[in-house]
Tab-separated table of C-alpha atoms and ligand atoms in Angstrom:
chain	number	residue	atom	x	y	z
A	1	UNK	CA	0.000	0.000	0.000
A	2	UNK	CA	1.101	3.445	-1.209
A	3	UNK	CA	1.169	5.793	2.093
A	4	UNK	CA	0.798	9.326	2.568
A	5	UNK	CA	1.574	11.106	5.619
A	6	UNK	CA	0.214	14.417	6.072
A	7	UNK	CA	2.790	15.460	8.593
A	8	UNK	CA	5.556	14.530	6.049
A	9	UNK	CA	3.715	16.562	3.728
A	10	UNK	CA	2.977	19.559	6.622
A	11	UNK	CA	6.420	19.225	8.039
A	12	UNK	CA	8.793	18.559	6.337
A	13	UNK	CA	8.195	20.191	2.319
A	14	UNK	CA	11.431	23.238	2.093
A	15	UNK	CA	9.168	25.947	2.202
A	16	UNK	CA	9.389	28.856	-0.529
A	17	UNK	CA	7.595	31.386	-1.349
A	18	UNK	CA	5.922	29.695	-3.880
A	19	UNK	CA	4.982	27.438	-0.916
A	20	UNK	CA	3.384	30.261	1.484
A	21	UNK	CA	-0.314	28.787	0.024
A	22	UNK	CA	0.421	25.503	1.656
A	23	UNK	CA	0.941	27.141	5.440
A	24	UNK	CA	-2.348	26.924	6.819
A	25	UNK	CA	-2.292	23.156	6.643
A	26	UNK	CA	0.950	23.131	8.559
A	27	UNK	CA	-1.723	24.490	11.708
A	28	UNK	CA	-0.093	23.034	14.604
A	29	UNK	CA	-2.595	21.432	16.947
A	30	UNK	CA	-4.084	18.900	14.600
A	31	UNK	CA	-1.532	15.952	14.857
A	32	UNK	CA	-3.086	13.080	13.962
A	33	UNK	CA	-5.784	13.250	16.261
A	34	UNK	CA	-9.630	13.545	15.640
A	35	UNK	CA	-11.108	16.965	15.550
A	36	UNK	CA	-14.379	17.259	17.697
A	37	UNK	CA	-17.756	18.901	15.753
A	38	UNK	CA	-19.795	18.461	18.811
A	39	UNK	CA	-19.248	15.154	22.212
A	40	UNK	CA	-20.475	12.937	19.918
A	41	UNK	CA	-19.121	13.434	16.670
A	42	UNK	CA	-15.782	13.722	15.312
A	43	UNK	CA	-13.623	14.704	12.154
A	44	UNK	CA	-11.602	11.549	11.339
A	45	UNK	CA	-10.496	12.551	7.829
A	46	UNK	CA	-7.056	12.985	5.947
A	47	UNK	CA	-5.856	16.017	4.941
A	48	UNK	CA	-3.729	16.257	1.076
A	49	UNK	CA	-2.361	19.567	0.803
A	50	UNK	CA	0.047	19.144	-1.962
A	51	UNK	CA	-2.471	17.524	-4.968
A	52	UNK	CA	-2.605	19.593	-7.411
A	53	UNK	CA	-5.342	17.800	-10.258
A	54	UNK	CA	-8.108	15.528	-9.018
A	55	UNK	CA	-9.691	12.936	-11.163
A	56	UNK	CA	-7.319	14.204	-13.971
A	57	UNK	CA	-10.077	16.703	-14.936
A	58	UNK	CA	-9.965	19.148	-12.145
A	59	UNK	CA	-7.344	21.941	-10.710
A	60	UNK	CA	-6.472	21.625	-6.778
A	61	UNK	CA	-4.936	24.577	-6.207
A	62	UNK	CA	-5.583	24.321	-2.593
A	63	UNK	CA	-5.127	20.538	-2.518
A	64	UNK	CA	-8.031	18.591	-0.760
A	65	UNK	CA	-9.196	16.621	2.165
A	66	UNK	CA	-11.190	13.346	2.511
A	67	UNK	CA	-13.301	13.874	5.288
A	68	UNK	CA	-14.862	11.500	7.447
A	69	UNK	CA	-16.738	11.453	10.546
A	70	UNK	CA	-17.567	9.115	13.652
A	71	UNK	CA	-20.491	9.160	15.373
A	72	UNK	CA	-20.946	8.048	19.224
A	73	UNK	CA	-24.631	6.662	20.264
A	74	UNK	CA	-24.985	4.937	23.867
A	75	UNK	CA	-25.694	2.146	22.149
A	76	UNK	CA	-22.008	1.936	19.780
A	77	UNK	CA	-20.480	4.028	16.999
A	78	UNK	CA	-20.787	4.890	13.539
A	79	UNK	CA	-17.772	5.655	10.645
A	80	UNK	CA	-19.435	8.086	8.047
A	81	UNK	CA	-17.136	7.374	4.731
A	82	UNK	CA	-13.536	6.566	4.501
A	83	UNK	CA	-10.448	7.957	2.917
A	84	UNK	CA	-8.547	7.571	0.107
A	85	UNK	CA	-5.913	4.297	0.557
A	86	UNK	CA	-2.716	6.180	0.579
A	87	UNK	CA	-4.153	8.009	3.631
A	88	UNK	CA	-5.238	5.273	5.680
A	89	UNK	CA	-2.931	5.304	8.402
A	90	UNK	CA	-3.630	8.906	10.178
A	91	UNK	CA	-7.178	7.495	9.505
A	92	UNK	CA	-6.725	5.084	11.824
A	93	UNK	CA	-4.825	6.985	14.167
A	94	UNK	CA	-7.514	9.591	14.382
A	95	UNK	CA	-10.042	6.669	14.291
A	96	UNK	CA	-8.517	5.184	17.263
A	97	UNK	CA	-8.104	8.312	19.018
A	98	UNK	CA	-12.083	8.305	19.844
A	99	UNK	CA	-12.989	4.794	19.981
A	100	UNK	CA	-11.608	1.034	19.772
A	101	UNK	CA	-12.765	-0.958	16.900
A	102	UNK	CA	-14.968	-3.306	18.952
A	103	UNK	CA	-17.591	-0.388	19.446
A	104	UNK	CA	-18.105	0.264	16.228
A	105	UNK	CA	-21.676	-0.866	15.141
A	106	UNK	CA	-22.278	0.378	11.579
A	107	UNK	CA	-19.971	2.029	8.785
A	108	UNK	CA	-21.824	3.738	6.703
A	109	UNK	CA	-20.321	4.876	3.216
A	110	UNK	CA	-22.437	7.435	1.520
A	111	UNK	CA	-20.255	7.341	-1.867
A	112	UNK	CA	-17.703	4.473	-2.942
A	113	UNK	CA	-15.388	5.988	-5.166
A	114	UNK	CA	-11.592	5.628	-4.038
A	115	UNK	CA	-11.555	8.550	-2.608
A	116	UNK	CA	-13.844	7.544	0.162
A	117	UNK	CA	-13.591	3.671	0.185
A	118	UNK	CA	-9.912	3.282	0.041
A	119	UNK	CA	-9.755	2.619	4.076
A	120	UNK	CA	-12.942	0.764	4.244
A	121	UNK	CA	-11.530	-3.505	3.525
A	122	UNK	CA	-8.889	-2.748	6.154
A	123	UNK	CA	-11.669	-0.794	8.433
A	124	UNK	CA	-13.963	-4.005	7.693
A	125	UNK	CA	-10.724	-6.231	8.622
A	126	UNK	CA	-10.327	-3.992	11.690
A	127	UNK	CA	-13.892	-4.551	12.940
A	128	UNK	CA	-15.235	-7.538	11.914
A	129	UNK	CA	-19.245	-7.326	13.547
A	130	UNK	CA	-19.752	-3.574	12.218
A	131	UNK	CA	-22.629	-3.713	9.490
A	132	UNK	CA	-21.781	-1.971	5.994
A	133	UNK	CA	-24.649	0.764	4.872
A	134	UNK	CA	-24.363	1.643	1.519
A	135	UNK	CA	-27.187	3.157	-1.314
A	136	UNK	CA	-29.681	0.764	-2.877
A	137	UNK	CA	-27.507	1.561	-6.603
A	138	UNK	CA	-24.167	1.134	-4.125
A	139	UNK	CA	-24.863	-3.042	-4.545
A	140	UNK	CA	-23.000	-3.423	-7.976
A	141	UNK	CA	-20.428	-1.108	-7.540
A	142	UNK	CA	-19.147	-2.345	-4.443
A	143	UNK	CA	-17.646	-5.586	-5.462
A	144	UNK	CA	-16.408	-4.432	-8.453
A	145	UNK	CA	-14.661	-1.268	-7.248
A	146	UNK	CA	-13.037	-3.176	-3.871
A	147	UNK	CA	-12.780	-6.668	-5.705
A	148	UNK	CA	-13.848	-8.200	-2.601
A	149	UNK	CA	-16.638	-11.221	-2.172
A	150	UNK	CA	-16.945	-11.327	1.601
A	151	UNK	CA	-18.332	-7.605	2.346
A	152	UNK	CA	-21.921	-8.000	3.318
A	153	UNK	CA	-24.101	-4.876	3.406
A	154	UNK	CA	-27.288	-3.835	3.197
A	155	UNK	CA	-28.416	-1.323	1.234
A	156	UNK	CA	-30.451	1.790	2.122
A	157	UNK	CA	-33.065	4.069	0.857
A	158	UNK	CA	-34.328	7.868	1.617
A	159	UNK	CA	-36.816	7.173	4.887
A	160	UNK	CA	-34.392	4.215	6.152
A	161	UNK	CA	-32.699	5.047	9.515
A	162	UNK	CA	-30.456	3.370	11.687
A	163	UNK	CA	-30.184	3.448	15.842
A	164	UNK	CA	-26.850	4.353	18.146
A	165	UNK	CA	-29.064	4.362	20.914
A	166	UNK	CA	-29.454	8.131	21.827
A	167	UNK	CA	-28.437	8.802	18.229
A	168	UNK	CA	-30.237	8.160	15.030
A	169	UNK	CA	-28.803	8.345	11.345
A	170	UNK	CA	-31.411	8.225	8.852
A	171	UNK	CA	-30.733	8.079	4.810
A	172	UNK	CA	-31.199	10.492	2.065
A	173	UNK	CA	-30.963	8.630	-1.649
A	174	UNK	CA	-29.236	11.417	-3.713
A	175	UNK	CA	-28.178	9.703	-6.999
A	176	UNK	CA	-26.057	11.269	-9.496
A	177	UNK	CA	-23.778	13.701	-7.325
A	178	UNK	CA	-21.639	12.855	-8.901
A	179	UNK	CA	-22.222	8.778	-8.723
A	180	UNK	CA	-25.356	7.017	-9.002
A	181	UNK	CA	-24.505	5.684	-5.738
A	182	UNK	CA	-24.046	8.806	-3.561
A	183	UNK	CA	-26.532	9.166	-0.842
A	184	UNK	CA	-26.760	11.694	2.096
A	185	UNK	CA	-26.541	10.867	6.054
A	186	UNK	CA	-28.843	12.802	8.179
A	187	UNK	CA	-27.510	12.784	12.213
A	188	UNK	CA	-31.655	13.478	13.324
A	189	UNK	CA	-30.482	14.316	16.990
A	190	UNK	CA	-27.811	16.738	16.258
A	191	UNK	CA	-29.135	18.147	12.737
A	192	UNK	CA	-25.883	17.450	11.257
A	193	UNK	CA	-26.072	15.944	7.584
A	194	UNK	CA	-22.861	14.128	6.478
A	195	UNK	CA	-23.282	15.016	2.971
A	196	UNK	CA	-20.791	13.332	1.025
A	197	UNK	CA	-19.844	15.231	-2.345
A	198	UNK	CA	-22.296	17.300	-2.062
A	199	UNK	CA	-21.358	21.010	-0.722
A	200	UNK	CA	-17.727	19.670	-1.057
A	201	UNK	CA	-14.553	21.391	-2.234
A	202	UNK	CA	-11.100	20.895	-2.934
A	203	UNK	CA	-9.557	23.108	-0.564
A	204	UNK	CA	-7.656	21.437	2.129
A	205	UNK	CA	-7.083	23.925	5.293
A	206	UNK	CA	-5.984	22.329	8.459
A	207	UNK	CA	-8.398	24.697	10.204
A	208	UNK	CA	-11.550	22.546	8.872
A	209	UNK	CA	-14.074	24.722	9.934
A	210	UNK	CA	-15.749	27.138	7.268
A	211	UNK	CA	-15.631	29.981	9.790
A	212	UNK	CA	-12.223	29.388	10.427
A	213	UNK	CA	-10.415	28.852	6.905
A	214	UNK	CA	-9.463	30.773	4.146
A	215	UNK	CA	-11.342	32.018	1.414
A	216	UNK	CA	-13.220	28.983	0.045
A	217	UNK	CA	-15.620	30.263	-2.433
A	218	UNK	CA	-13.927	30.061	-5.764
A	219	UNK	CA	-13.159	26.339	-4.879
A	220	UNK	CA	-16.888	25.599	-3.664
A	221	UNK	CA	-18.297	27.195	-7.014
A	222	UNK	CA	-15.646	25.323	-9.085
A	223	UNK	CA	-16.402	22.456	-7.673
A	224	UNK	CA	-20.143	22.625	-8.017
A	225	UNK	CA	-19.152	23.657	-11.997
A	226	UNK	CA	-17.363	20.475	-12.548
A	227	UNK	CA	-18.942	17.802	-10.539
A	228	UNK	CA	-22.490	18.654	-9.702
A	229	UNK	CA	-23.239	20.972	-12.922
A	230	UNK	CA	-23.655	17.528	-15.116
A	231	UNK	CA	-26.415	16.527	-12.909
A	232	UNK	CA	-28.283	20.010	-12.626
A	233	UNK	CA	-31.712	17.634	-12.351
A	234	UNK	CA	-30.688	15.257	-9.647
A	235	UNK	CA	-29.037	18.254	-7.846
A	236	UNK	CA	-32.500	19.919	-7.757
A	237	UNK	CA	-34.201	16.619	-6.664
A	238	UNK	CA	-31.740	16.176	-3.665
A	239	UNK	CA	-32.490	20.012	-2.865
A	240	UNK	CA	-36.014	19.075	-1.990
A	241	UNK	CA	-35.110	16.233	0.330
A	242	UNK	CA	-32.661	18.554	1.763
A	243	UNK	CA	-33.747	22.083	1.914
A	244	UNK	CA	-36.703	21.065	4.506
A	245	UNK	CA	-33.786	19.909	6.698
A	246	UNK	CA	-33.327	22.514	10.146
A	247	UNK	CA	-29.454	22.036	9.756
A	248	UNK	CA	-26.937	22.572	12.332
A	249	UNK	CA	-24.161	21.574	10.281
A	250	UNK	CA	-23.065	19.880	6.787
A	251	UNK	CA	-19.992	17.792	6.959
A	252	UNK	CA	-19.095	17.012	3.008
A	253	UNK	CA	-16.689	14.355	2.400
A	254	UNK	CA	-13.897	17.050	1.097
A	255	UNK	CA	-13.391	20.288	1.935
A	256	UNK	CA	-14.484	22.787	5.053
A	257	UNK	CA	-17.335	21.285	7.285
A	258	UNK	CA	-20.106	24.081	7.149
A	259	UNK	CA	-20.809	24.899	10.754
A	260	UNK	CA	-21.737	28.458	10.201
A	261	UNK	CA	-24.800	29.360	8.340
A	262	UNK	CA	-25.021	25.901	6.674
A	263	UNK	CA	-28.187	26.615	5.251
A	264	UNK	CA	-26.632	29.114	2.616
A	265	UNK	CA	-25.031	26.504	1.214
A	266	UNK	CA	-28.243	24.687	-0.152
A	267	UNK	CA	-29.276	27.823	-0.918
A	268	UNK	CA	-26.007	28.637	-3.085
A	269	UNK	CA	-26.877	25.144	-4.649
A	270	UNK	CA	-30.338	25.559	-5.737
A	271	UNK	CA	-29.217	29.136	-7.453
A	272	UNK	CA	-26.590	27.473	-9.232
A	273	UNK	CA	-28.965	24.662	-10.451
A	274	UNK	CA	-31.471	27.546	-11.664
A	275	UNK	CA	-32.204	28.055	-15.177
A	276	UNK	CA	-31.458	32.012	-15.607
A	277	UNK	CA	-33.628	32.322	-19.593
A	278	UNK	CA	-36.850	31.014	-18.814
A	279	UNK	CA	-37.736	35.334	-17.971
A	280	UNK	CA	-36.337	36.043	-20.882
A	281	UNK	CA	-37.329	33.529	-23.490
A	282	UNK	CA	-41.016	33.084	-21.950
A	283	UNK	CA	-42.526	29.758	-23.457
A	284	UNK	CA	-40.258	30.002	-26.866
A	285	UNK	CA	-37.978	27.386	-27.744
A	286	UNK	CA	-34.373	28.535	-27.868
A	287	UNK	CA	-31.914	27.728	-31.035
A	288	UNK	CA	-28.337	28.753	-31.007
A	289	UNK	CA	-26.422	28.350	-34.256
A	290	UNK	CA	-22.665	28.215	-33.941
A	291	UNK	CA	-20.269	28.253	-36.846
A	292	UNK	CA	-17.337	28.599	-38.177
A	293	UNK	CA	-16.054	29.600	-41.818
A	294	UNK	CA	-12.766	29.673	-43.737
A	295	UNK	CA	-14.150	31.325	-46.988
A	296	UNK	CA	-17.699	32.332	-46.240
A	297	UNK	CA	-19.640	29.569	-47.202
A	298	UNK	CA	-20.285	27.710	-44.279
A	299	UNK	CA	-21.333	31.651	-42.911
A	300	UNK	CA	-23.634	31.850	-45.921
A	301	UNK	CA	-25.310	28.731	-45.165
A	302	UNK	CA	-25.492	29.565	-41.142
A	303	UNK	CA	-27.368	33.322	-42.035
A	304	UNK	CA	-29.825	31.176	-44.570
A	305	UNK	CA	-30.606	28.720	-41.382
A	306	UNK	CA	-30.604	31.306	-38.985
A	307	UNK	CA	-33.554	33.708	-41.234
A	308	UNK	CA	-35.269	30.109	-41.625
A	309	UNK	CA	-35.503	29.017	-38.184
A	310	UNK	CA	-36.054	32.247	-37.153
A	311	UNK	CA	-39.322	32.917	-39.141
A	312	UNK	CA	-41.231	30.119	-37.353
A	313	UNK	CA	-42.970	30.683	-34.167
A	314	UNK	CA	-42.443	29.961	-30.865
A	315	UNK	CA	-38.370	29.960	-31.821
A	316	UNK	CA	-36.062	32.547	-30.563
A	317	UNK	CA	-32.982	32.039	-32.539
A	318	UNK	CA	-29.411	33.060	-31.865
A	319	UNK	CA	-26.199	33.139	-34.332
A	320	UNK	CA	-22.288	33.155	-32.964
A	321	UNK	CA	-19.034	33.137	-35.143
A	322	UNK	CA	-16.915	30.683	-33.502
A	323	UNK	CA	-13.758	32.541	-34.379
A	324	UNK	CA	-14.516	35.301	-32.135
A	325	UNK	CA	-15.866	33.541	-28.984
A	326	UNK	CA	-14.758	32.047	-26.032
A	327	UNK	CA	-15.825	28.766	-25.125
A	328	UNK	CA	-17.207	28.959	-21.594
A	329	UNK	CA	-19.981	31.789	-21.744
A	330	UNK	CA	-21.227	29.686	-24.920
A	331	UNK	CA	-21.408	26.257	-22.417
A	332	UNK	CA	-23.586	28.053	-20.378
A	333	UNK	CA	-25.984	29.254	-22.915
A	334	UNK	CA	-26.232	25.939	-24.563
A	335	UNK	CA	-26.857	24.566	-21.458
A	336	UNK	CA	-30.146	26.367	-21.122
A	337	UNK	CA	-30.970	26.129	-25.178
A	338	UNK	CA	-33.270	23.545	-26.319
A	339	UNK	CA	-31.330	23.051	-29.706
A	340	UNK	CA	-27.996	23.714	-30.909
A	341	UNK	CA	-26.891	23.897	-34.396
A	342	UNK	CA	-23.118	23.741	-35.734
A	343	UNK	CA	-22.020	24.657	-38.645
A	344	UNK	CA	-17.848	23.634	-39.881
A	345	UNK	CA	-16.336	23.372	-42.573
A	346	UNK	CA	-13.993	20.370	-43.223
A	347	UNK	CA	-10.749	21.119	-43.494
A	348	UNK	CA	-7.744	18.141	-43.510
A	349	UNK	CA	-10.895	15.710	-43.731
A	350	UNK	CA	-11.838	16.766	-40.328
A	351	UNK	CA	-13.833	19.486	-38.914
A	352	UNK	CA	-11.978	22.866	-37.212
A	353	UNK	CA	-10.392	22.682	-33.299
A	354	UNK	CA	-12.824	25.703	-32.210
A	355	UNK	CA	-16.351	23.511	-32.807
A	356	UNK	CA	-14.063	20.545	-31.405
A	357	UNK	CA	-13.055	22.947	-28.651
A	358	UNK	CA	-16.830	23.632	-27.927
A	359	UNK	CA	-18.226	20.117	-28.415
A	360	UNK	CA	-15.271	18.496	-25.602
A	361	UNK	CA	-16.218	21.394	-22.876
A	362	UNK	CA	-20.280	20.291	-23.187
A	363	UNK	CA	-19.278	17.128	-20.667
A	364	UNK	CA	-19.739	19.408	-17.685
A	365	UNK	CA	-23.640	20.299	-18.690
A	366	UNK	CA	-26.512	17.832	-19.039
A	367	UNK	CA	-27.416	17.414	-22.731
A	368	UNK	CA	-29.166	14.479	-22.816
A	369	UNK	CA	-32.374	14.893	-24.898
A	370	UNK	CA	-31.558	18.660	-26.357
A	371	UNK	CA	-31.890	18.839	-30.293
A	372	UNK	CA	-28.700	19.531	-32.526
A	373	UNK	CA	-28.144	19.307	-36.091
A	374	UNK	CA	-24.947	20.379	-38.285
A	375	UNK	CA	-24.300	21.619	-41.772
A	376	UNK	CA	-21.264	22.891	-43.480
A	377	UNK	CA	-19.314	23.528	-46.732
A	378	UNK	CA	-16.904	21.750	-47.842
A	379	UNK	CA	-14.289	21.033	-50.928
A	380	UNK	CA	-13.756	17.203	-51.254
A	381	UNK	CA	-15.061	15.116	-49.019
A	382	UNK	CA	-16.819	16.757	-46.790
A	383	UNK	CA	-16.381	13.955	-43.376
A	384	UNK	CA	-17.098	16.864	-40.904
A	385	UNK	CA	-20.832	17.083	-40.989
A	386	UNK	CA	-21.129	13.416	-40.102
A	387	UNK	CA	-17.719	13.411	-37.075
A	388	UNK	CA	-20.374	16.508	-35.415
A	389	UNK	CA	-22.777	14.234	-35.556
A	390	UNK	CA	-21.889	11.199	-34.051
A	391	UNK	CA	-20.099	13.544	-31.183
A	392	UNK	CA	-23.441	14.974	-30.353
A	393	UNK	CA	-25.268	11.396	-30.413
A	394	UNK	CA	-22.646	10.571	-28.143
A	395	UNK	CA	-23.748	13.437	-26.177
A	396	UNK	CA	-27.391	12.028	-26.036
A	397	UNK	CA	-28.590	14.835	-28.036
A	398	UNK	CA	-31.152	13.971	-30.750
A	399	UNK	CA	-30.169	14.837	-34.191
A	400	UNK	CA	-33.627	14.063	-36.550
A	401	UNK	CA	-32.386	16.100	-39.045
A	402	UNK	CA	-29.764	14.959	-41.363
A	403	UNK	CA	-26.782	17.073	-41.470
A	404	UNK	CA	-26.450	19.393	-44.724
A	405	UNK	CA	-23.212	19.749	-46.503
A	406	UNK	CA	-22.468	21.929	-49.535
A	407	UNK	CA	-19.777	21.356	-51.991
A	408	UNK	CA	-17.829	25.227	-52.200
A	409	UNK	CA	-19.888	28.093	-52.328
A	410	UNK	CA	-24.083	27.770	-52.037
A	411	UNK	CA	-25.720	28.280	-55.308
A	412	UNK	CA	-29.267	29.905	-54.618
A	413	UNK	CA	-30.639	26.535	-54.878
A	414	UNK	CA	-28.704	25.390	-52.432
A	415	UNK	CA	-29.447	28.147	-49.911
A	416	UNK	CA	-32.687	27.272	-50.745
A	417	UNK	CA	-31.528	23.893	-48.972
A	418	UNK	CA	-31.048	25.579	-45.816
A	419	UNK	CA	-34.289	26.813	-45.535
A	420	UNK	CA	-35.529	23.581	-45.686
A	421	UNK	CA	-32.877	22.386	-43.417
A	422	UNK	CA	-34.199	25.869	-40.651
A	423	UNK	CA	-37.381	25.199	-41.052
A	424	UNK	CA	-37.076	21.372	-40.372
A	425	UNK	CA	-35.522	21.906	-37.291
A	426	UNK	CA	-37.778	24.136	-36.222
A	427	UNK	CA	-40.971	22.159	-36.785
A	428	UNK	CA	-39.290	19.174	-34.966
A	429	UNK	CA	-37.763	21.805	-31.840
A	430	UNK	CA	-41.752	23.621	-31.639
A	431	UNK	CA	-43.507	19.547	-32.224
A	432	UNK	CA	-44.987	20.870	-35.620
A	433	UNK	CA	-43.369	18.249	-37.723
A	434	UNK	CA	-45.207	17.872	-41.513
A	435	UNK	CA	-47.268	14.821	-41.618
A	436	UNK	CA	-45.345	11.687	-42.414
A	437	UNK	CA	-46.481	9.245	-44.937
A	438	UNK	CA	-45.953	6.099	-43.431
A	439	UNK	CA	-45.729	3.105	-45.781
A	440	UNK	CA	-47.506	0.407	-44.591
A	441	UNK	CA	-46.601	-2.203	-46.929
B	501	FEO	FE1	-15.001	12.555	-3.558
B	501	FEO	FE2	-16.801	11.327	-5.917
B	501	FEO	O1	-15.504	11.221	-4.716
């Protein structure tokens, strides 16, 4: 096993002043012993200052923590969540610094990715009679993420609770954030809900407490962009089992526990999950049309599309040049459009880097189900219409309308094409499609 030791990470780094970010974490005080929320519950996580790109996809800046919590009932203890592997040993340490492994009665992992399950087959070795909680959609992923037969479990759903005694933990099924396993932990006696992604960051400050660290909010919104934004829908349906909760504290599974105000933090959730163009698009369908042109023809064809689509009622149409846009503020309009349209031209049998650039940054919005079609000029071959197409099908968007391509410059018949092409799209984006002759035969 690969292990990490936070105070050879605190301790013992030559500090520069490229370095000064990393001082907080070096907090004296924390050791390897567990941090105290209230008597009967207790920080037991890891601290990883130094990571610096999570999952590949996302910056650290501020490095991260994998938090996790025991819970003390009269009746035995709870673990809430693990850490990752490498971290397992001030894990234990801060485990053992608040109970021996004979009281514990239940582990409970609200989200098995690595992150969070790494400790959990040598906690299970450790103490042998606690029961494993996991999420009803947990049961497949266990085995095959921890390659282990012997773990029994029993899975949970929203309304299912547990007893410590004087303490209760009850179970909130949030799927999709970020897994279709995660769940929430409600602690009913001391309103504290061990939340696991959710209202997490990657900002690892030894002083744990959100009214006690640093400046948090660019990782908490970053976060949210990159993890939860995918899953805008499930984030809203967790809101509702949430926002009713009278919380005293949320203790994620990375990054500051929320002890002070928590209940902004829902609140910051459900405005980030709100569409912001429903009060300005009313009950019209919205159609953005983004291309790309080397010589003007592909631009020719997008302003014949864009006068088509925009004649038909009930569509509010937009047009950008993809040669003199950024990327991100068009990800967040096409995350609130109903249909997208692309139009490239293929160049080196392929189309352009700036729609490729646009089409790899749409894996951070949900785009499952939105309409999207693609036309463009070309001079040979032409492949690019078809590679846009099978990228957004692999998106999940539906694409009804076969892509248009035009050898060169339009003739006027050919514009005449596009028309078509608009006003297809937007019978099938406003549900007036012509009538279909169906052969029976
Ligand atoms: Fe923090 Fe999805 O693991």
């Amino acid at each position: 096993m690969h292990t990490v030791r936070e105070s050879s990470l605190c301790h013992f780094r030559a500090v520069t002043v490229n370095d000064a970010a990393l001082q907080p974490v070096t907090a004296p005080g924390l050791q390897d012993k567990a941090v105290a929320l209230s008597d009967r519950v207790h920080w037991i996580g890891a601290l990883d200052p130094t990571l610096r790109s999570f999952d590949i996809i996302l910056k650290t800046a501020n490095g991260t923590s994998y938090n996790a919590y025991v819970v003390r009932g009269s009746e035995g203890v709870a673990v809430i969540d693990t850490v990752k592997e490498g971290f397992s040993d001030v894990f234990f340490q801060r485990l053992e610094s608040v109970t021996d492994y004979s009281e514990i009665k239940y582990i409970v992992l609200n989200h098995l990715e690595p992150d969070h399950s790494g400790a959990l087959p040598e906690l299970m070795r450790r103490a042998p009679q606690a029961r494993l909680f996991i999420s009803q959609r947990a049961q497949t992923m266990l085995k095959a993420l921890l390659k282990h037969d012997a773990f029994e479990f029993t899975p949970v759903m929203t309304g299912d609770s547990i007893s410590l005694g004087d303490r209760t933990l009850s179970f909130l099924h949030t799927p999709y954030l970020h897994w279709p396993d995660t769940q929430c932990t409600w602690l009913v006696e001391e309103r504290v809900l061990f939340s696991g992604d959710v209202f997490g960051c990657h900002y690892c400050d030894a002083r744990l407490f959100n009214d006690s660290v640093g400046d948090f909010r660019f990782s908490f919104e970053y976060y949210y962009a990159h993890i939860m934004r995918p899953f805008r829908e499930f984030v809203v349906q967790a809101l509702e089992l949430i926002e009713p909760l009278d919380l005293h504290c949320i203790a994620p599974a990375h990054g500051p526990i929320l002890r002070d105000r928590p209940k902004q933090y829902p609140a910051h959730y459900r405005r980030l999950s709100s569409p912001m163009l429903h009060s300005e698009t009313g009950h019209e369908k919205t159609l953005l049309i983004f291309y790309i042109s080397a010589y003007g023809s592909t631009a020719r064809m997008a302003e014949a599309v864009y006068a088509a689509v925009s004649e038909v009622e009930g569509v509010r149409a937009s047009m950008y040049d993809l040669e003199g846009g950024e990327v991100a503020p068009f990800v967040d309009l096409i995350e609130e459009a109903d249909a997208i349209l692309i139009g490239t031209p293929t160049i080196n049998g392929d189309a352009v880097k700036p729609v490729w650039d646009l089409l790899s940054s749409l894996a951070v919005i949900p785009t499952r189900g939105k309409l999207a079609a693609v036309f463009g000029s070309y001079g040979w071959s032409g492949e690019a219409v078809r590679m846009v197409e099978e990228r957004l099908r692999g998106l999940k968007m539906r694409v009804p309308v076969e892509g248009l391509r035009i050898k060169l410059i339009p003739t006027s018949e050919e514009l005449a094409a596009c028309d078509k092409f608009g006003h297809a799209i937007a019978r099938e984006l406003t549900g007036m499609q012509e009538d279909r002759i169906v052969e029976m035969a």
